[in-house]
Coordinates of C-alpha atoms in Angstrom, one line a residue:
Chain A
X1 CA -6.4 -8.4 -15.5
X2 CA -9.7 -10.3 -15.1
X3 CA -11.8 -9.5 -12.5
X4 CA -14.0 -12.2 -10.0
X5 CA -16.7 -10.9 -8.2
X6 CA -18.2 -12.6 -5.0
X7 CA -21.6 -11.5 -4.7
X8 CA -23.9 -12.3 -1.6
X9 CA -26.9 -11.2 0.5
X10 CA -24.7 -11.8 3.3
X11 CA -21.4 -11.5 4.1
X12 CA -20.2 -12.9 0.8
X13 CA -17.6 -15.1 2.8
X14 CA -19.2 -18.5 1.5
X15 CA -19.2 -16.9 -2.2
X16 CA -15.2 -15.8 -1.7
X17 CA -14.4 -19.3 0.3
X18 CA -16.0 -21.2 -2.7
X19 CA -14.7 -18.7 -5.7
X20 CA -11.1 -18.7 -4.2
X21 CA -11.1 -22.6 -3.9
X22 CA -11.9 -23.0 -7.4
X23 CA -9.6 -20.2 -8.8
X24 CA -6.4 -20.9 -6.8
X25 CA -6.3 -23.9 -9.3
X26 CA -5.8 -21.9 -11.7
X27 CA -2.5 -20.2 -13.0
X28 CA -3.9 -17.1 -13.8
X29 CA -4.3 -13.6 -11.6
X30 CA -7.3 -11.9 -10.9
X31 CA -8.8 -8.7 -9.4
X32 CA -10.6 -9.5 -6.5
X33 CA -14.2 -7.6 -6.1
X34 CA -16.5 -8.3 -2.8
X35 CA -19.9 -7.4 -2.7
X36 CA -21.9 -8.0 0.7
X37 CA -25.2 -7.9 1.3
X38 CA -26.7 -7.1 -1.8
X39 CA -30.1 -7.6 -0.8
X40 CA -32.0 -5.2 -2.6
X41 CA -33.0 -4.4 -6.2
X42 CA -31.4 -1.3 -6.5
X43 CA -27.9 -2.5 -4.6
X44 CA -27.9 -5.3 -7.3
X45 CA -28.1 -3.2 -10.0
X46 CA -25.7 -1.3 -8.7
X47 CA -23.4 -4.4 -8.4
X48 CA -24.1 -5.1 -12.3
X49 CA -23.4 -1.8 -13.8
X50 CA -19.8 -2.6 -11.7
X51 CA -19.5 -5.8 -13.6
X52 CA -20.4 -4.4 -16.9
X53 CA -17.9 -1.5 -16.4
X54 CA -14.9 -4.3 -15.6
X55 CA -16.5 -6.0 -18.5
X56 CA -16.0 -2.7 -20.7
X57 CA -12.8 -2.3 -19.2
X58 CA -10.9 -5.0 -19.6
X59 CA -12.2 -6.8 -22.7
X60 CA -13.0 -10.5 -20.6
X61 CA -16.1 -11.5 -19.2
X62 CA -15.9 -11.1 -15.0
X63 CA -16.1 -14.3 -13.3
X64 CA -19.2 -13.9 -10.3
X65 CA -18.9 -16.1 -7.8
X66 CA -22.6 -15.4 -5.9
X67 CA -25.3 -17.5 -3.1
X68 CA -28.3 -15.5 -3.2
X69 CA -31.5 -16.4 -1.2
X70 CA -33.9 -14.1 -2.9
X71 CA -34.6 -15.5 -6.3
X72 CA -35.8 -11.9 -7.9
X73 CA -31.7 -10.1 -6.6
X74 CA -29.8 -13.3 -8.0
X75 CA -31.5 -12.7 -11.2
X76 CA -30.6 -9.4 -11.7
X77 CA -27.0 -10.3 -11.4
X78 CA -27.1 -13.3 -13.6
X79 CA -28.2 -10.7 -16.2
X80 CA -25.8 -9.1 -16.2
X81 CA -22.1 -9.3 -18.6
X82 CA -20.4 -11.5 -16.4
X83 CA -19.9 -15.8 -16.1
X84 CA -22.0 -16.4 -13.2
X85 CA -21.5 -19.2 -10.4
X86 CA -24.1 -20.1 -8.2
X87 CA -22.5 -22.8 -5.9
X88 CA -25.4 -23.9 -4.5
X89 CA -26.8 -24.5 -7.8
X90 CA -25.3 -28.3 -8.2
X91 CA -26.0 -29.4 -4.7
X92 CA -29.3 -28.0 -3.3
X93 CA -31.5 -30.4 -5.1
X94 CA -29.3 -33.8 -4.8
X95 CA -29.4 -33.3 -1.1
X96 CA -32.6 -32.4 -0.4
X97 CA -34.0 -35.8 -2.4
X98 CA -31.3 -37.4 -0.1
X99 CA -32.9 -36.0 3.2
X100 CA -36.4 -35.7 1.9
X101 CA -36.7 -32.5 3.4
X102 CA -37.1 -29.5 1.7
X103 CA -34.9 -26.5 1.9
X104 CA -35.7 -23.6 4.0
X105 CA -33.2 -20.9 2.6
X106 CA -33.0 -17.9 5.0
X107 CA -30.3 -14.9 4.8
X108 CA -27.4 -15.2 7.3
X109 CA -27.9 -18.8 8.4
X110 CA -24.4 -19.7 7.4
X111 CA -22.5 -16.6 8.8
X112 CA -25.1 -15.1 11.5
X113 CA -25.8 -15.6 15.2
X114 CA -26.4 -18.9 16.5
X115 CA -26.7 -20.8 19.9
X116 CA -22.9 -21.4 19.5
X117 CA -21.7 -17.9 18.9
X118 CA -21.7 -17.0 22.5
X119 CA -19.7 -19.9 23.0
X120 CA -17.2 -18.9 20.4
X121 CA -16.9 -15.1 21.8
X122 CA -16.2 -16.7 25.4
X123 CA -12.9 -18.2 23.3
X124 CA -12.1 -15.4 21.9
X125 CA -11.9 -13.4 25.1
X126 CA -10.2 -16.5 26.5
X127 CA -7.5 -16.8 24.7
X128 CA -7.0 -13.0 24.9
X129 CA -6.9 -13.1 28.5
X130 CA -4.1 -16.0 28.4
X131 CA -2.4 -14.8 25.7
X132 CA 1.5 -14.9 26.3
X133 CA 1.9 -16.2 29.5
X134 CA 0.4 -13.2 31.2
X135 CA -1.3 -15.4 34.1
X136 CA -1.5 -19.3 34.4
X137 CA -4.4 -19.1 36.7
X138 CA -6.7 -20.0 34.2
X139 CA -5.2 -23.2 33.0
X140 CA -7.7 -25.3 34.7
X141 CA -10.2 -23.5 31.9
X142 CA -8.0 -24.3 28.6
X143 CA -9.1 -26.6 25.9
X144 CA -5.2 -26.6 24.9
X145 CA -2.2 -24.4 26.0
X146 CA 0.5 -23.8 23.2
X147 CA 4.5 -23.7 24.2
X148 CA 7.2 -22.9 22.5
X149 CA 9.9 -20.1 21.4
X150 CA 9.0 -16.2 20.9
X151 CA 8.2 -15.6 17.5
X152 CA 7.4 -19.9 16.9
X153 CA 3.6 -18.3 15.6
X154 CA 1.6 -19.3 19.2
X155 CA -0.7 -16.6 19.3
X156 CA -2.0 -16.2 15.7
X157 CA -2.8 -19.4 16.1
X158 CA -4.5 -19.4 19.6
X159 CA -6.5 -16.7 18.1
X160 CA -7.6 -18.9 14.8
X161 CA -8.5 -21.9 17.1
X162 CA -10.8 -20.1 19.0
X163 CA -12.9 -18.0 16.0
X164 CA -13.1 -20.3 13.7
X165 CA -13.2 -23.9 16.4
X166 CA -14.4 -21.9 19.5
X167 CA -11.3 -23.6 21.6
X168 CA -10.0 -21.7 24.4
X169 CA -6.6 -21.6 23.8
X170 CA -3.9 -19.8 26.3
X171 CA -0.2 -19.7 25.0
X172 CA 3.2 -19.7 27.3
X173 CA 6.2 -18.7 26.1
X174 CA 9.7 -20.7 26.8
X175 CA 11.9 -17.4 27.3
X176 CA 15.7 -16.9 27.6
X177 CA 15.2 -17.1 31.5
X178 CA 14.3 -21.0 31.6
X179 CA 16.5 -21.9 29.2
X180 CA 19.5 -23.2 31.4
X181 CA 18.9 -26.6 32.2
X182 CA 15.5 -26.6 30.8
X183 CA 12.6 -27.9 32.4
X184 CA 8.9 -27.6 32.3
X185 CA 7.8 -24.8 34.2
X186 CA 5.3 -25.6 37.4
X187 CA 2.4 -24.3 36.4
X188 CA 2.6 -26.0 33.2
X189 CA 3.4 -29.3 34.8
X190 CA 0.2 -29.9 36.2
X191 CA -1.8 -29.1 33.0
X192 CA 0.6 -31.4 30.9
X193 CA -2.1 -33.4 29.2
X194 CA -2.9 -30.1 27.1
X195 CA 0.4 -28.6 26.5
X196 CA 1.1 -28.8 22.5
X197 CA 4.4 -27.6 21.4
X198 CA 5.5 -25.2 18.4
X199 CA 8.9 -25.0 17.1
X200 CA 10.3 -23.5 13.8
X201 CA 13.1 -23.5 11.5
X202 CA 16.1 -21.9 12.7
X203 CA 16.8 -19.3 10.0
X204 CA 13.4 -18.5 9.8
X205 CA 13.2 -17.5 13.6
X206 CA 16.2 -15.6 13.1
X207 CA 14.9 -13.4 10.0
X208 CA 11.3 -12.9 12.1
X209 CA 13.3 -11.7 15.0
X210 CA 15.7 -9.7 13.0
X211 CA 12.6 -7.8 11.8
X212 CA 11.0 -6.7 15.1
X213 CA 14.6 -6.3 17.4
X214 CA 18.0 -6.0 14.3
X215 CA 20.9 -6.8 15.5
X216 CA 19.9 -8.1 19.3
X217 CA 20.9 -10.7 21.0
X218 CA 17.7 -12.1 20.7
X219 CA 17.5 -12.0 17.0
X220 CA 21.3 -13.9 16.6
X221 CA 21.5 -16.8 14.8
X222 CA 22.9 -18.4 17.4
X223 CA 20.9 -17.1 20.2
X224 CA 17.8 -19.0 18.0
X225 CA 19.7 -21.9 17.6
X226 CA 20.2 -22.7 20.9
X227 CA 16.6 -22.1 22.4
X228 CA 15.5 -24.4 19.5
X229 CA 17.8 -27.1 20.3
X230 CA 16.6 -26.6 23.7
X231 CA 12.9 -26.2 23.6
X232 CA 13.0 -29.6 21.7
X233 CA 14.7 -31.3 23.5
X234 CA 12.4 -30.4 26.2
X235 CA 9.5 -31.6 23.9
X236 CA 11.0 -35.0 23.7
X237 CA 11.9 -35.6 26.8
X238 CA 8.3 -34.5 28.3
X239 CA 6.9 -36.6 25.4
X240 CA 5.4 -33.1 24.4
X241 CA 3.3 -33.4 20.8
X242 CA 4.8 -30.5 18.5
X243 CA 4.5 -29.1 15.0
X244 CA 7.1 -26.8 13.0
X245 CA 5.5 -23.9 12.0
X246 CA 8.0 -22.9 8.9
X247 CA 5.8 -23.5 5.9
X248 CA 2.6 -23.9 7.6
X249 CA -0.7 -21.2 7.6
X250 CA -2.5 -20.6 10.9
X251 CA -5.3 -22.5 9.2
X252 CA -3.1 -25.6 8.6
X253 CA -1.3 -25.2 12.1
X254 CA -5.0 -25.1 13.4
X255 CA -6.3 -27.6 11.7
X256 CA -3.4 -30.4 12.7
X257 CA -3.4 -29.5 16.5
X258 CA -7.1 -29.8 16.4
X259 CA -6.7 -33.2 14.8
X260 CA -3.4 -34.9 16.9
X261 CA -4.5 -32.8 20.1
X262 CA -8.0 -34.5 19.3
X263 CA -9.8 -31.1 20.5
X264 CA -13.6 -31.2 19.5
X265 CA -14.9 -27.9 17.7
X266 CA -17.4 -25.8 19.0
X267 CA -18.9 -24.4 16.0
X268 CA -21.2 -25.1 13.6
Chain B
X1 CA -29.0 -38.4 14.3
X2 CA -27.5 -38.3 10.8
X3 CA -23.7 -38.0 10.4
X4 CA -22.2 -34.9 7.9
X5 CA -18.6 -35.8 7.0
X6 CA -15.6 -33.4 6.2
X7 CA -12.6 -34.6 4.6
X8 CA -9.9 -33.1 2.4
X9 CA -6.3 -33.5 1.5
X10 CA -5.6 -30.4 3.0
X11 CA -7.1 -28.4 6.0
X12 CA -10.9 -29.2 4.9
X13 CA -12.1 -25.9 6.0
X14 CA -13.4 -25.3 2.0
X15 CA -15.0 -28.4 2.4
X16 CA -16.5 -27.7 5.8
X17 CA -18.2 -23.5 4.3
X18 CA -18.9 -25.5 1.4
X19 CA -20.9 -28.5 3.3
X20 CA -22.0 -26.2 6.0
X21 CA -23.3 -23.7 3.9
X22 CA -25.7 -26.3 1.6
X23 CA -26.6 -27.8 5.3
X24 CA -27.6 -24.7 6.6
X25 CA -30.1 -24.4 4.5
X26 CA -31.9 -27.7 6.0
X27 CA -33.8 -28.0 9.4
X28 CA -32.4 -30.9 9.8
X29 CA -29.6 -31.3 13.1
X30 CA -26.1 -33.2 12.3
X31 CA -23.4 -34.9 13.8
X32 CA -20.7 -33.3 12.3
X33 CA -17.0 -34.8 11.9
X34 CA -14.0 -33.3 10.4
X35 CA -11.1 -35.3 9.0
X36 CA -8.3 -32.6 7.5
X37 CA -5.0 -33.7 5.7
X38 CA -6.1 -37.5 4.6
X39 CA -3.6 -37.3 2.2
X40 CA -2.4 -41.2 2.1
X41 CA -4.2 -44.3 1.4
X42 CA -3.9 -45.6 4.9
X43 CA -5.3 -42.6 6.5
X44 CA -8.2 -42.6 3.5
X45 CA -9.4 -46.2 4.2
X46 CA -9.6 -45.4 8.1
X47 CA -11.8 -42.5 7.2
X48 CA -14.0 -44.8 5.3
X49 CA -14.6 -47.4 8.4
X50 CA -16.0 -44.3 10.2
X51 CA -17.7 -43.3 7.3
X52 CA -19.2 -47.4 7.2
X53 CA -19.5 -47.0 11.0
X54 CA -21.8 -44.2 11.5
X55 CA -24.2 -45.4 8.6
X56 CA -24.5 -48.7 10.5
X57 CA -24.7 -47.3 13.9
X58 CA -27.4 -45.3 12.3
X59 CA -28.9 -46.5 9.3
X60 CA -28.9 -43.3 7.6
X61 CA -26.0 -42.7 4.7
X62 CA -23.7 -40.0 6.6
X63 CA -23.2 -37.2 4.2
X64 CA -19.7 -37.1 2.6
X65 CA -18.2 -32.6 1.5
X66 CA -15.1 -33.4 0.3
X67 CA -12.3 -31.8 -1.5
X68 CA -8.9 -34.0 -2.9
X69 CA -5.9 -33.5 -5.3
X70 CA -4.9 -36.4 -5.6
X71 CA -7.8 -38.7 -7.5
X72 CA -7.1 -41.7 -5.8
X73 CA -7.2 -40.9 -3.0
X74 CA -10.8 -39.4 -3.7
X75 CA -11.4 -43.1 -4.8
X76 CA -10.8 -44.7 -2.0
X77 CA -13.4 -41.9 -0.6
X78 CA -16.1 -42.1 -2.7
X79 CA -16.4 -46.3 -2.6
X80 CA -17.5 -45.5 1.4
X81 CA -21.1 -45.9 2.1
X82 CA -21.6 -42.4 2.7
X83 CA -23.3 -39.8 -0.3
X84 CA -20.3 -38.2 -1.4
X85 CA -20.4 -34.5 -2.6
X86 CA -17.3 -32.7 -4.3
X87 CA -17.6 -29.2 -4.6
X88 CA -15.1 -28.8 -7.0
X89 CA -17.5 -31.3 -9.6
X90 CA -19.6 -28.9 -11.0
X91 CA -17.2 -25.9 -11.5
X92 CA -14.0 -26.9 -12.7
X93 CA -14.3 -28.0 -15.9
X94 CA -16.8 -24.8 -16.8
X95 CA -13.9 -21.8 -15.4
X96 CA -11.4 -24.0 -17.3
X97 CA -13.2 -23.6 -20.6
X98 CA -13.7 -19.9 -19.3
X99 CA -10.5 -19.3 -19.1
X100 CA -8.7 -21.3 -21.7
X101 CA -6.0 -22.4 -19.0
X102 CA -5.5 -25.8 -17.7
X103 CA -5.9 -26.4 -13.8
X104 CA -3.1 -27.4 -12.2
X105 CA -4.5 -28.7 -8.8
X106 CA -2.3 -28.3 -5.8
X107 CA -2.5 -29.1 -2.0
X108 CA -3.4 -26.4 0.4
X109 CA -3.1 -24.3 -2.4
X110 CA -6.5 -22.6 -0.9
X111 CA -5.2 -22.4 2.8
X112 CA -1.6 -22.8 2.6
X113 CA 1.5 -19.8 2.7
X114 CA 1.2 -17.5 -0.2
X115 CA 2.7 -13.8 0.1
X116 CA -0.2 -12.5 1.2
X117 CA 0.7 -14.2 4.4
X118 CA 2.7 -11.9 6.0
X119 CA 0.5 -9.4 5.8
X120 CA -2.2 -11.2 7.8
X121 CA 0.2 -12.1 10.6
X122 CA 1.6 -8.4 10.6
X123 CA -1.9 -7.3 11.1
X124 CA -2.9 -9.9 13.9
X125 CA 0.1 -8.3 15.9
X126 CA -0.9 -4.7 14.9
X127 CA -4.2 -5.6 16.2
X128 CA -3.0 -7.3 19.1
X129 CA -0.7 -4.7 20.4
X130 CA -3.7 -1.6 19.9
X131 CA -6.2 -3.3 21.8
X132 CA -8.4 -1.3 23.7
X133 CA -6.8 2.0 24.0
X134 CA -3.7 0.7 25.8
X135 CA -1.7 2.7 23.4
X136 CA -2.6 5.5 20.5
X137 CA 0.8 6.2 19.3
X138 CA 0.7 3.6 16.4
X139 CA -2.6 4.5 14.7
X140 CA -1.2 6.8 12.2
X141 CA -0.6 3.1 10.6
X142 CA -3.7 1.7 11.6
X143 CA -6.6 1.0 8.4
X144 CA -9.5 1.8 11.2
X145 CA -10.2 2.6 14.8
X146 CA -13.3 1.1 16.4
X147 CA -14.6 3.0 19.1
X148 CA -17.2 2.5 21.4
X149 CA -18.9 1.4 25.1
X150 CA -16.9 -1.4 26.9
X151 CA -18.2 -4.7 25.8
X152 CA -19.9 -3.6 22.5
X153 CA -17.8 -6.3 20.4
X154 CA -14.7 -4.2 19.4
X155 CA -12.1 -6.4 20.1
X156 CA -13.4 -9.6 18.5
X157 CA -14.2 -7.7 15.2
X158 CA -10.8 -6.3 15.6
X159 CA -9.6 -9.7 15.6
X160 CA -11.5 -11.3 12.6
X161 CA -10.8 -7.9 10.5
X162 CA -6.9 -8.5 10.5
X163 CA -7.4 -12.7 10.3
X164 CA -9.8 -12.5 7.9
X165 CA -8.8 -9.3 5.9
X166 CA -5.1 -8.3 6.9
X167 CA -7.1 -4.8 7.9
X168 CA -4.6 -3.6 10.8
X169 CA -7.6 -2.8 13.3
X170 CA -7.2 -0.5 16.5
X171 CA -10.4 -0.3 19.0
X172 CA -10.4 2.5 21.5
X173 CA -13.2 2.7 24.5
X174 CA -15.2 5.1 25.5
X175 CA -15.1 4.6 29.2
X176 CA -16.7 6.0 32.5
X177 CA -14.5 8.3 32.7
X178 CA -15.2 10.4 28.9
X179 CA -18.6 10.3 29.7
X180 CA -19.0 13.6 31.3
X181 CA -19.3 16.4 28.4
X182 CA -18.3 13.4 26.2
X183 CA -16.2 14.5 23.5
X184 CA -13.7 12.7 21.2
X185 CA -10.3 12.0 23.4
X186 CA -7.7 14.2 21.4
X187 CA -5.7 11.3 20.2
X188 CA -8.9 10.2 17.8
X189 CA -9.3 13.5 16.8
X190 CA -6.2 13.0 14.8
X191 CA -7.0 10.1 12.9
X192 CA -11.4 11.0 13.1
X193 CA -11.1 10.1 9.2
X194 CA -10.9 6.6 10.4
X195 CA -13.3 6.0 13.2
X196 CA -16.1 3.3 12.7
X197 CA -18.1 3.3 16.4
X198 CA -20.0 0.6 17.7
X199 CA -23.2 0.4 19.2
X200 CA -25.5 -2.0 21.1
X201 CA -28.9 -2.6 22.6
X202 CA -29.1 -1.3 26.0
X203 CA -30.6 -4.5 27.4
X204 CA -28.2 -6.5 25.5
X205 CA -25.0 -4.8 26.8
X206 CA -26.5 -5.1 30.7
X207 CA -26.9 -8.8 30.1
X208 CA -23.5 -9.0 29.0
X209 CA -21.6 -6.8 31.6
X210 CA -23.7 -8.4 34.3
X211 CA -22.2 -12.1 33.2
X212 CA -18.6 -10.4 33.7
X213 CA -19.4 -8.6 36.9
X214 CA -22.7 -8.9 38.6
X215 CA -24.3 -6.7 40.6
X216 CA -22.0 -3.8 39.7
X217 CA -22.7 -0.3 38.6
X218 CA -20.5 -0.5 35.4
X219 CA -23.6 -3.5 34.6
X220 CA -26.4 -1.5 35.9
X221 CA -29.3 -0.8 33.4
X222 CA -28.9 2.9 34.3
X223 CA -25.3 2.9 33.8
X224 CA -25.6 1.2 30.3
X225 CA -28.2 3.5 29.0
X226 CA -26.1 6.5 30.3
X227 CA -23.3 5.5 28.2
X228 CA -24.9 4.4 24.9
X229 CA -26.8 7.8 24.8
X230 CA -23.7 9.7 25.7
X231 CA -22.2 8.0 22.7
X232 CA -24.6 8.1 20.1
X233 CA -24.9 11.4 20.8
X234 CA -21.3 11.9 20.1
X235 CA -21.4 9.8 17.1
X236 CA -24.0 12.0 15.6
X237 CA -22.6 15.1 16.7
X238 CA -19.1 14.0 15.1
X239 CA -20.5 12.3 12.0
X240 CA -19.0 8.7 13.1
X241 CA -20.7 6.3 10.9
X242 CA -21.9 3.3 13.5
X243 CA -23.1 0.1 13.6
X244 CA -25.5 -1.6 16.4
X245 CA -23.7 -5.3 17.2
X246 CA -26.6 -6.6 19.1
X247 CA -27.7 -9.2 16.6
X248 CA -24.9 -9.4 14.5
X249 CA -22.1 -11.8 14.4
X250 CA -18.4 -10.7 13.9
X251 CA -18.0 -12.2 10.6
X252 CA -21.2 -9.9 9.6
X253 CA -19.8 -7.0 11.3
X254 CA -16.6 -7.3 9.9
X255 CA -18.2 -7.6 6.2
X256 CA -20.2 -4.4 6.9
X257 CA -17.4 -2.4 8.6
X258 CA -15.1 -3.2 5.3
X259 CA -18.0 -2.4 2.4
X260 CA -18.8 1.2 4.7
X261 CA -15.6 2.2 5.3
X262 CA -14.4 1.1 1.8
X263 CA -11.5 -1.1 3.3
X264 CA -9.4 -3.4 1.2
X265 CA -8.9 -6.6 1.8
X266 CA -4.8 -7.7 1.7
X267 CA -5.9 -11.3 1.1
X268 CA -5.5 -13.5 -1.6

């Protein structure tokens, strides 16, 4: 198998976000290699005798997917036996004759500390704090609060909206005890502007739930079936906004509640 | 000020690291807007009146980062006042000859399911559920145990280690009560072989314990500096390898914590 490389004096994350993007469109598998802050002569050469052995190895030329700031480190690696790709290469000039402003590169600007970090932390510990229902007290806090079924994905993707958008994001879950005659719990009623609902498909609820509790009650096909039926009816009747989460990624889940909820991110 | 734009068929977050990262390198300050999942004309030509609207609000040409499948769609894009920049440009057509295969471009390819999925979500709920020492009887499976002071950034690199990496990430903390004759807590022993400690300026850690409860002892500078020698000192004393957080961001932390500890990443 060929191997890709992503190569950075940072954390490498822009290098694997930009490698991965252009690979996955591509029908072909790949050993993945990271390599974080190389940042000094001797780490880089380091990195190329790695690239050189997978070289050796294997028989194709490694793909290397790098962003370097220092000039003297990204030339050691473009030496080496790999096919290098600077992504910043294409770009860097283009925009600064656009701006007429001359880049300032600097390690870590894209992944470091910055005045909005704190601001992203405070999310974090946020949504921690109103994960699951565990107190409603905080409501008046929330950027968004997520409903819907056990298992329907609501805190994976309470936790993705607040690292990567910095939203404070509690979660409540509709459990077997409010499902007769369902109706929106109080302390959800008065923060109803910022509920967003998640729902799923039925059979896929049941094989989640089959994994953590077999052979429950809870788990039962038609256990699932009923508090699905029921927690969107609920939905439509509250004129709840709500997503199924069956073939979706916490990243694309994220991503459409930030745009229909029209939440404003808190990053950058 | 000027307006960045970004816009994909999918979730745009590779267009956002991709735009962010070539912005970063500016000192120049942004409006930023985000528009994921444009994947219809409609929805394509509403993006481009906001694209129109900023520059004539402004007068400056907003900057367009954006990634499409579908060509036509990219089109209607690229006829928009704004300077448009497509990260995928520059690359594809280079890999392709590479690798001698054909791309075969696909929606949310980048960020969508793939069977690596699971595997992240199994590890946000491993991560979830070992939080800060509530339990220890599940770290046989755990990939690494952070340990350190209360409030040193354990749980939010935790957090970004499973999201980002799949790592299934316990955090443990030393607390008041360890601090007398400090010596590793007998479930850690166990499992020493995967510790990673944190660490953090003393001045640093008051700040932020005195924003979460002022005035207290647990927040006192003499308390702070009690416990981060007491734990240094066992971090020597137990070879723990250790990183300070102070001016480090999770994503930075997280990248160093996987390259020490020679963790692999379950992603991709």
């Amino acid at each position: 198998m060929r191997t890709a490389f992503y190569i950075s004096d940072g954390t490498a994350l822009t290098s694997e976000t930009f490698g991965h993007a252009i690979l996955s469109l591509f029908p072909v598998e790949f050993q993945h290699k990271t390599f974080p802050f190389i940042d000094e002569a001797e780490k880089a050469h380091r990195a190329v005798d790695e690239i050189n052995l997978a070289y050796a190895e294997n028989g194709e030329r490694p793909l290397i997917f790098h962003t370097f700031v220092d000039p003297s480190i990204k030339k050691i690696i473009t030496q080496s036996e790999g096919v290098c790709y600077d992504f910043l290469d294409h770009y860097v000039a283009p925009v600064q004759a656009e701006l007429g402003v001359a880049a300032q590169p600097k390690t870590n600007r894209t992944h470091g500390l910055n005045q909005d970090y704190n601001f992203r932390i405070d999310a974090i510990n946020y949504t921690l704090e109103n994960d699951d229902g565990v107190t409603t007290r905080n409501y008046a806090e929330a950027d968004i609060i997520l409903v819907g079924a056990s298992r329907t994905g609501k805190t994976p993707t309470c936790i993705y909206l607040a690292l990567q958008y910095g939203i404070k994001a509690a979660n409540y879950p509709l459990t077997e005890e409010d499902m007769d005659n369902l109706e929106l719990p109080y302390d959800l009623k008065m923060h109803r502007h910022k509920l967003f609902g998640l729902t799923i498909d039925v059979d896929r609820l049941q094989s989640i739930r089959e994994a953590r509790r077999a052979g429950s009650r809870y788990s039962s096909l038609e256990q699932c079936q009923f508090e699905i039926n029921e927690i969107e009816g609920l939905y439509r009747r509250e004129a709840i906004p709500f997503l199924n989460s069956t073939h979706a990624s916490v990243e694309e889940l994220a991503a459409k509640i930030m745009t229909a909820a029209r939440l404003k991110r808190h990053r950058y």
